[in-house]
CSV table of C-alpha atoms and ligand atoms in Angstrom, one decimal:
chain,number,residue,atom,x,y,z
U,58,MET,CA,-36.6,40.6,-204.0
U,59,ASP,CA,-39.3,38.5,-202.3
U,60,GLU,CA,-40.3,35.2,-203.9
U,61,VAL,CA,-43.5,35.1,-201.9
U,62,VAL,CA,-44.6,38.5,-203.3
U,63,ILE,CA,-44.0,37.2,-206.8
U,64,SER,CA,-46.0,34.1,-206.0
U,65,ARG,CA,-48.9,36.0,-204.5
U,66,ALA,CA,-48.9,38.4,-207.5
U,67,ILE,CA,-49.3,35.6,-209.9
U,68,THR,CA,-51.8,33.6,-207.9
U,69,GLU,CA,-54.0,36.5,-207.0
U,70,SER,CA,-54.1,38.1,-210.5
U,71,TYR,CA,-54.8,34.7,-212.1
U,72,ILE,CA,-57.6,33.8,-209.7
U,73,LYS,CA,-59.1,37.2,-210.2
U,74,ASP,CA,-59.2,36.6,-214.0
U,75,LEU,CA,-60.6,33.0,-213.5
U,76,LEU,CA,-63.3,34.2,-211.1
U,77,GLU,CA,-64.3,36.9,-213.6
U,78,ALA,CA,-64.5,34.2,-216.3
U,79,MET,CA,-67.0,32.1,-214.3
U,80,GLU,CA,-69.8,34.2,-215.7
U,81,LEU,CA,-69.4,35.1,-219.4
U,82,ASP,CA,-71.4,36.3,-222.3
U,83,VAL,CA,-69.5,33.9,-224.6
U,84,ALA,CA,-67.2,31.1,-223.8
U,85,ILE,CA,-65.0,29.9,-226.6
U,86,VAL,CA,-63.4,26.5,-226.6
U,87,GLY,CA,-60.1,26.3,-228.6
U,88,ALA,CA,-57.6,29.1,-229.4
U,89,GLY,CA,-57.0,28.2,-233.0
U,90,PRO,CA,-57.5,30.7,-235.8
U,91,ALA,CA,-61.3,30.5,-235.6
U,92,GLY,CA,-61.5,30.9,-231.9
U,93,LEU,CA,-59.0,33.7,-231.7
U,94,THR,CA,-60.7,35.6,-234.5
U,95,ALA,CA,-64.1,35.2,-232.9
U,96,ALA,CA,-62.7,36.3,-229.5
U,97,TYR,CA,-61.1,39.4,-231.1
U,98,TYR,CA,-64.3,40.6,-232.8
U,99,MET,CA,-66.5,40.0,-229.7
U,100,ALA,CA,-64.1,41.6,-227.3
U,101,LYS,CA,-63.8,44.6,-229.6
U,102,GLY,CA,-67.6,44.8,-229.6
U,103,GLY,CA,-67.7,44.9,-225.8
U,104,ILE,CA,-68.8,41.3,-225.2
U,105,LYS,CA,-67.4,39.6,-222.2
U,106,THR,CA,-65.6,36.6,-223.6
U,107,ALA,CA,-62.8,34.1,-222.8
U,108,ILE,CA,-61.1,31.2,-224.5
U,109,PHE,CA,-60.3,27.9,-222.8
U,110,GLU,CA,-57.4,26.2,-224.6
U,111,ARG,CA,-56.1,22.8,-223.7
U,112,LYS,CA,-52.5,23.3,-224.9
U,113,LEU,CA,-49.7,25.4,-223.5
U,114,SER,CA,-49.4,27.3,-226.7
U,115,ILE,CA,-52.3,29.1,-228.4
U,116,GLY,CA,-52.8,29.3,-232.2
U,117,GLY,CA,-53.9,25.7,-232.8
U,118,GLY,CA,-52.9,24.6,-236.3
U,119,ILE,CA,-51.6,27.9,-237.5
U,120,TRP,CA,-47.9,27.5,-236.4
U,121,GLY,CA,-47.2,24.5,-238.6
U,122,GLY,CA,-48.5,26.2,-241.8
U,123,GLY,CA,-48.6,23.4,-244.5
U,124,MET,CA,-46.6,20.3,-243.6
U,125,MET,CA,-44.5,22.3,-241.2
U,126,PHE,CA,-43.6,25.0,-243.8
U,127,ASN,CA,-44.7,27.9,-241.7
U,128,LYS,CA,-46.6,29.8,-244.3
U,129,ILE,CA,-50.4,29.9,-244.9
U,130,VAL,CA,-52.4,31.0,-247.9
U,131,VAL,CA,-55.6,33.1,-248.1
U,132,GLN,CA,-57.7,34.4,-250.9
U,133,ASP,CA,-59.2,37.9,-251.4
U,134,GLU,CA,-61.8,37.8,-248.6
U,135,GLY,CA,-59.3,36.4,-246.1
U,136,LYS,CA,-56.8,38.9,-247.1
U,137,GLU,CA,-59.2,41.7,-246.1
U,138,ILE,CA,-59.1,40.4,-242.6
U,139,LEU,CA,-55.3,40.0,-242.6
U,140,ASP,CA,-55.1,43.6,-243.9
U,141,GLU,CA,-57.4,44.8,-241.0
U,142,PHE,CA,-55.1,42.9,-238.6
U,143,GLY,CA,-52.0,44.5,-240.0
U,144,ILE,CA,-50.6,41.2,-241.1
U,145,THR,CA,-48.2,41.2,-244.1
U,146,THR,CA,-49.3,39.3,-247.2
U,147,THR,CA,-47.5,38.7,-250.5
U,148,GLU,CA,-49.5,38.0,-253.7
U,149,TYR,CA,-48.1,34.7,-255.1
U,150,GLN,CA,-50.4,34.5,-258.0
U,151,ARG,CA,-53.6,36.4,-258.8
U,152,GLY,CA,-56.0,35.9,-255.9
U,153,TYR,CA,-53.6,33.8,-253.8
U,154,TYR,CA,-51.8,35.5,-250.9
U,155,VAL,CA,-49.1,34.1,-248.7
U,156,ALA,CA,-48.7,35.1,-245.0
U,157,ASN,CA,-46.2,34.1,-242.3
U,158,ALA,CA,-47.8,31.6,-240.0
U,159,ILE,CA,-45.8,32.9,-237.0
U,160,GLU,CA,-46.9,36.4,-237.6
U,161,LEU,CA,-50.5,35.3,-238.0
U,162,ALA,CA,-50.5,33.3,-234.7
U,163,SER,CA,-48.8,35.9,-232.6
U,164,THR,CA,-50.7,38.9,-234.0
U,165,LEU,CA,-54.1,37.2,-233.6
U,166,CYS,CA,-53.3,36.3,-230.0
U,167,SER,CA,-52.1,39.8,-229.3
U,168,LEU,CA,-55.1,41.4,-230.9
U,169,ALA,CA,-57.6,39.2,-229.0
U,170,VAL,CA,-55.9,39.9,-225.7
U,171,LYS,CA,-55.5,43.6,-226.2
U,172,ALA,CA,-59.2,43.8,-227.3
U,173,GLY,CA,-60.1,42.4,-223.8
U,174,ALA,CA,-60.6,38.7,-224.4
U,175,LYS,CA,-59.1,36.5,-221.7
U,176,ILE,CA,-57.3,33.4,-222.7
U,177,PHE,CA,-56.9,30.5,-220.3
U,178,ASN,CA,-54.4,28.0,-221.7
U,179,LEU,CA,-53.7,24.6,-220.1
U,180,ILE,CA,-57.4,24.2,-219.3
U,181,SER,CA,-59.5,21.5,-221.1
U,182,VAL,CA,-63.2,21.5,-221.5
U,183,GLU,CA,-64.4,18.1,-220.6
U,184,ASP,CA,-68.2,18.6,-220.5
U,185,VAL,CA,-70.9,21.2,-221.0
U,186,VAL,CA,-73.7,22.4,-218.7
U,187,ILE,CA,-77.1,21.9,-220.3
U,188,ARG,CA,-80.0,23.6,-218.4
U,189,GLU,CA,-83.4,25.0,-218.9
U,190,ALA,CA,-85.0,24.6,-222.3
U,191,ASP,CA,-82.2,22.2,-223.3
U,192,LYS,CA,-79.7,25.0,-223.8
U,193,VAL,CA,-76.0,24.9,-223.5
U,194,SER,CA,-75.3,27.3,-220.7
U,195,GLY,CA,-71.8,26.7,-219.5
U,196,LEU,CA,-68.7,24.6,-219.6
U,197,VAL,CA,-67.1,22.0,-217.3
U,198,LEU,CA,-63.4,22.7,-216.9
U,199,ASN,CA,-60.3,20.8,-215.7
U,200,TRP,CA,-56.6,21.3,-215.9
U,201,SER,CA,-55.2,19.6,-219.0
U,202,SER,CA,-52.6,17.9,-216.8
U,203,VAL,CA,-55.3,15.9,-215.0
U,204,PRO,CA,-56.2,13.5,-217.9
U,205,LEU,CA,-52.5,13.5,-218.9
U,206,ALA,CA,-51.5,12.2,-215.5
U,207,ASN,CA,-54.4,9.8,-215.6
U,208,LEU,CA,-55.8,11.3,-212.4
U,209,HIS,CA,-59.4,11.2,-211.2
U,210,VAL,CA,-60.1,14.8,-210.2
U,211,ASP,CA,-63.5,16.3,-210.4
U,212,PRO,CA,-63.9,19.4,-212.6
U,213,LEU,CA,-65.3,22.9,-212.0
U,214,ALA,CA,-68.0,24.6,-214.0
U,215,MET,CA,-68.6,28.1,-215.4
U,216,ARG,CA,-71.7,29.8,-216.8
U,217,SER,CA,-72.0,31.5,-220.2
U,218,LYS,CA,-74.9,32.8,-222.3
U,219,LEU,CA,-73.3,31.2,-225.4
U,220,VAL,CA,-70.6,28.7,-226.2
U,221,ILE,CA,-68.5,28.6,-229.4
U,222,ASP,CA,-67.0,25.2,-230.3
U,223,ALA,CA,-63.7,26.1,-232.1
U,224,THR,CA,-62.0,22.9,-231.2
U,225,GLY,CA,-60.9,22.1,-234.8
U,226,HIS,CA,-61.1,18.7,-236.6
U,227,ASP,CA,-62.3,16.8,-233.5
U,228,CYS,CA,-65.3,19.1,-232.8
U,229,GLU,CA,-65.1,18.0,-229.2
U,230,ILE,CA,-67.9,20.2,-227.8
U,231,CYS,CA,-70.5,19.2,-230.5
U,232,ARG,CA,-69.4,15.6,-229.9
U,233,LEU,CA,-70.1,15.9,-226.2
U,234,VAL,CA,-73.5,17.5,-226.8
U,235,THR,CA,-74.4,14.8,-229.3
U,236,LYS,CA,-73.5,12.1,-226.9
U,237,LYS,CA,-75.3,13.7,-223.9
U,238,THR,CA,-78.5,14.7,-225.8
U,239,GLY,CA,-78.8,11.5,-227.9
U,240,GLY,CA,-78.1,13.2,-231.3
U,241,ARG,CA,-80.1,16.4,-231.4
U,242,LEU,CA,-77.7,18.7,-233.3
U,243,ARG,CA,-79.2,20.8,-236.1
U,244,THR,CA,-77.6,18.7,-238.8
U,245,ALA,CA,-79.3,16.5,-241.4
U,246,THR,CA,-78.9,13.5,-239.1
U,247,GLY,CA,-78.9,15.1,-235.7
U,248,ASN,CA,-75.4,13.7,-235.3
U,249,ILE,CA,-71.9,14.7,-236.4
U,250,ILE,CA,-71.7,14.0,-240.1
U,251,GLY,CA,-67.9,13.9,-240.3
U,252,GLU,CA,-65.2,15.7,-242.3
U,253,LYS,CA,-64.8,14.8,-246.0
U,254,SER,CA,-61.7,14.6,-248.1
U,255,MET,CA,-59.8,17.6,-249.4
U,256,TRP,CA,-61.5,20.0,-251.8
U,257,ALA,CA,-60.3,23.4,-250.9
U,258,GLU,CA,-62.7,25.5,-253.0
U,259,VAL,CA,-65.9,23.9,-251.6
U,260,ALA,CA,-64.5,23.6,-248.1
U,261,GLU,CA,-63.6,27.3,-247.9
U,262,ARG,CA,-67.2,28.3,-249.0
U,263,GLU,CA,-69.0,25.7,-246.8
U,264,VAL,CA,-67.1,26.3,-243.6
U,265,ILE,CA,-68.5,29.8,-243.5
U,266,GLU,CA,-72.1,28.6,-244.4
U,267,ASN,CA,-71.8,26.0,-241.7
U,268,THR,CA,-70.8,28.4,-239.0
U,269,ARG,CA,-74.1,28.3,-237.2
U,270,GLU,CA,-75.9,27.7,-234.0
U,271,VAL,CA,-75.9,24.0,-234.0
U,272,TYR,CA,-77.7,23.4,-230.8
U,273,PRO,CA,-79.4,26.1,-228.6
U,274,GLY,CA,-76.6,28.1,-227.0
U,275,LEU,CA,-73.9,26.4,-229.0
U,276,ILE,CA,-72.3,27.9,-232.1
U,277,VAL,CA,-69.8,25.9,-234.2
U,278,ALA,CA,-66.9,27.6,-236.0
U,279,GLY,CA,-63.8,26.7,-238.0
U,280,MET,CA,-62.8,23.2,-238.8
U,281,ALA,CA,-65.3,21.9,-236.2
U,282,ALA,CA,-68.1,23.4,-238.4
U,283,ALA,CA,-66.7,21.4,-241.4
U,284,ALA,CA,-66.6,18.2,-239.4
U,285,VAL,CA,-70.1,18.6,-237.9
U,286,PHE,CA,-71.8,19.4,-241.2
U,287,GLY,CA,-69.8,17.0,-243.3
U,288,SER,CA,-67.9,19.5,-245.5
U,289,PRO,CA,-64.5,18.7,-247.1
U,290,ARG,CA,-61.2,19.8,-245.7
U,291,MET,CA,-59.2,22.6,-247.3
U,292,GLY,CA,-55.5,22.1,-246.3
U,293,PRO,CA,-53.4,25.1,-245.3
U,294,ILE,CA,-55.6,27.8,-246.7
U,295,PHE,CA,-56.8,29.8,-243.6
U,296,GLY,CA,-59.2,32.5,-245.0
U,297,GLY,CA,-62.2,30.2,-244.2
U,298,MET,CA,-61.0,29.9,-240.5
U,299,LEU,CA,-60.8,33.7,-240.1
U,300,LEU,CA,-64.1,34.4,-241.9
U,301,SER,CA,-65.8,31.6,-239.9
U,302,GLY,CA,-64.5,33.2,-236.6
U,303,ARG,CA,-65.8,36.6,-237.7
U,304,LYS,CA,-69.2,35.1,-238.6
U,305,ALA,CA,-69.4,33.2,-235.3
U,306,ALA,CA,-68.8,36.5,-233.5
U,307,LYS,CA,-71.5,38.3,-235.5
U,308,LEU,CA,-73.9,35.5,-234.8
U,309,ALA,CA,-73.1,35.6,-231.1
U,310,VAL,CA,-73.9,39.3,-231.0
U,311,GLU,CA,-77.2,38.7,-232.7
U,312,LEU,CA,-78.2,35.8,-230.4
U,313,LEU,CA,-77.2,37.9,-227.3
U,314,LYS,CA,-79.6,40.6,-228.2
M,34,48H,C1,-59.8,23.0,-224.7
M,34,48H,C2,-59.5,22.3,-226.9
M,34,48H,C3,-60.3,21.2,-226.7
M,34,48H,C4,-61.0,21.1,-225.4
M,34,48H,C5,-59.5,21.1,-228.7
M,34,48H,O1,-57.3,23.0,-234.7
M,34,48H,P1,-57.4,24.4,-234.5
M,34,48H,O2,-56.4,25.3,-235.2
M,34,48H,O3,-58.9,24.8,-235.0
M,34,48H,P2,-59.5,25.9,-236.1
M,34,48H,O4,-60.8,25.4,-236.5
M,34,48H,O5,-59.4,27.3,-235.5
M,34,48H,O6,-58.5,25.9,-237.3
M,34,48H,C6,-58.3,24.8,-238.0
M,34,48H,C7,-56.9,24.8,-238.7
M,34,48H,O7,-55.9,24.9,-237.8
M,34,48H,C8,-56.8,23.5,-239.5
M,34,48H,O8,-56.5,22.5,-238.8
M,34,48H,C9,-57.1,23.5,-240.9
M,34,48H,C10,-57.4,24.7,-241.7
M,34,48H,N1,-57.0,22.3,-241.5
M,34,48H,C11,-57.4,22.0,-242.8
M,34,48H,C12,-57.0,20.6,-243.1
M,34,48H,O9,-57.4,20.2,-244.3
M,34,48H,O10,-56.5,19.9,-242.3
M,34,48H,O11,-57.5,24.8,-233.0
M,34,48H,C13,-58.3,24.1,-232.1
M,34,48H,C14,-57.8,24.3,-230.7
M,34,48H,C15,-56.5,23.6,-230.5
M,34,48H,O12,-55.6,24.5,-230.0
M,34,48H,C16,-56.9,22.5,-229.4
M,34,48H,O13,-55.8,22.3,-228.5
M,34,48H,C17,-58.1,23.2,-228.7
M,34,48H,O14,-58.8,23.8,-229.8
M,34,48H,N2,-59.0,22.2,-228.1
M,34,48H,N3,-59.2,23.2,-225.9
M,34,48H,N4,-60.7,22.0,-224.5
M,34,48H,N5,-61.8,20.1,-225.2
M,34,48H,N6,-60.4,20.5,-227.9
């Protein structure tokens, strides 16, 4: 047993993956339900994609279900995706299906990785690259431990044809783009409108409608789409997140053509 062989194996294979991810078709920020679903569909369609996730664990808000009860709810359209993913659902009442949050998080992750998407956890996106014709064309990355340790360490950059903001409630990438471009998002105000109070029915519908290219080269998905376009929140019903991720992937395919 040679510790150095083990160390070399890890370092070389990780660096190989990271170098590969320096030029992507689609870079996704955030490995919650929306980002993972988008990654799965794109990778399955042969698109070169990777997710950058700040935390150690992937899955975002899935694990905690509703108020730490690790169950989530979907309706008919969301159930179709769960069926496609082989995730067990139980009908609680007509049109309301319950799934195990742990099964959803682990299966989504496994499907995305096995389809060919790369996931880089413990990496935070701290800025975007904006180039010709005012288009988002890459991400600025740093280890998540750098801001945690309050260190001043310069980041590295990667290039991608498209970026998907799947950072959840904080819509961090859209926030960065708004700040850097002086409010030129494709929203009613040009800025982030802000998430509204809970109204599950409207929220589930609007999160899909609002999954769009919000700035050239930048698609917004999941809870970030609700926050950017000023839709209500929906609580622990996750169909909208899965459908938004799938729509973001479809949109990316169209924009890449
Ligand atoms: C790298 C980052 C960065 C960054 C954030 O919060 P998420 O689960 O997001 P969605 O949109 O896939 O799902 C939302 C859902 O979990 C939820 O909160 C719902 C349905 N709420 C309804 C309600 O009423 O409250 O995942 C986002 C991920 C997280 O893992 C973050 O760590 C990560 O993005 N992230 N990663 N660089 N700058 N910002």
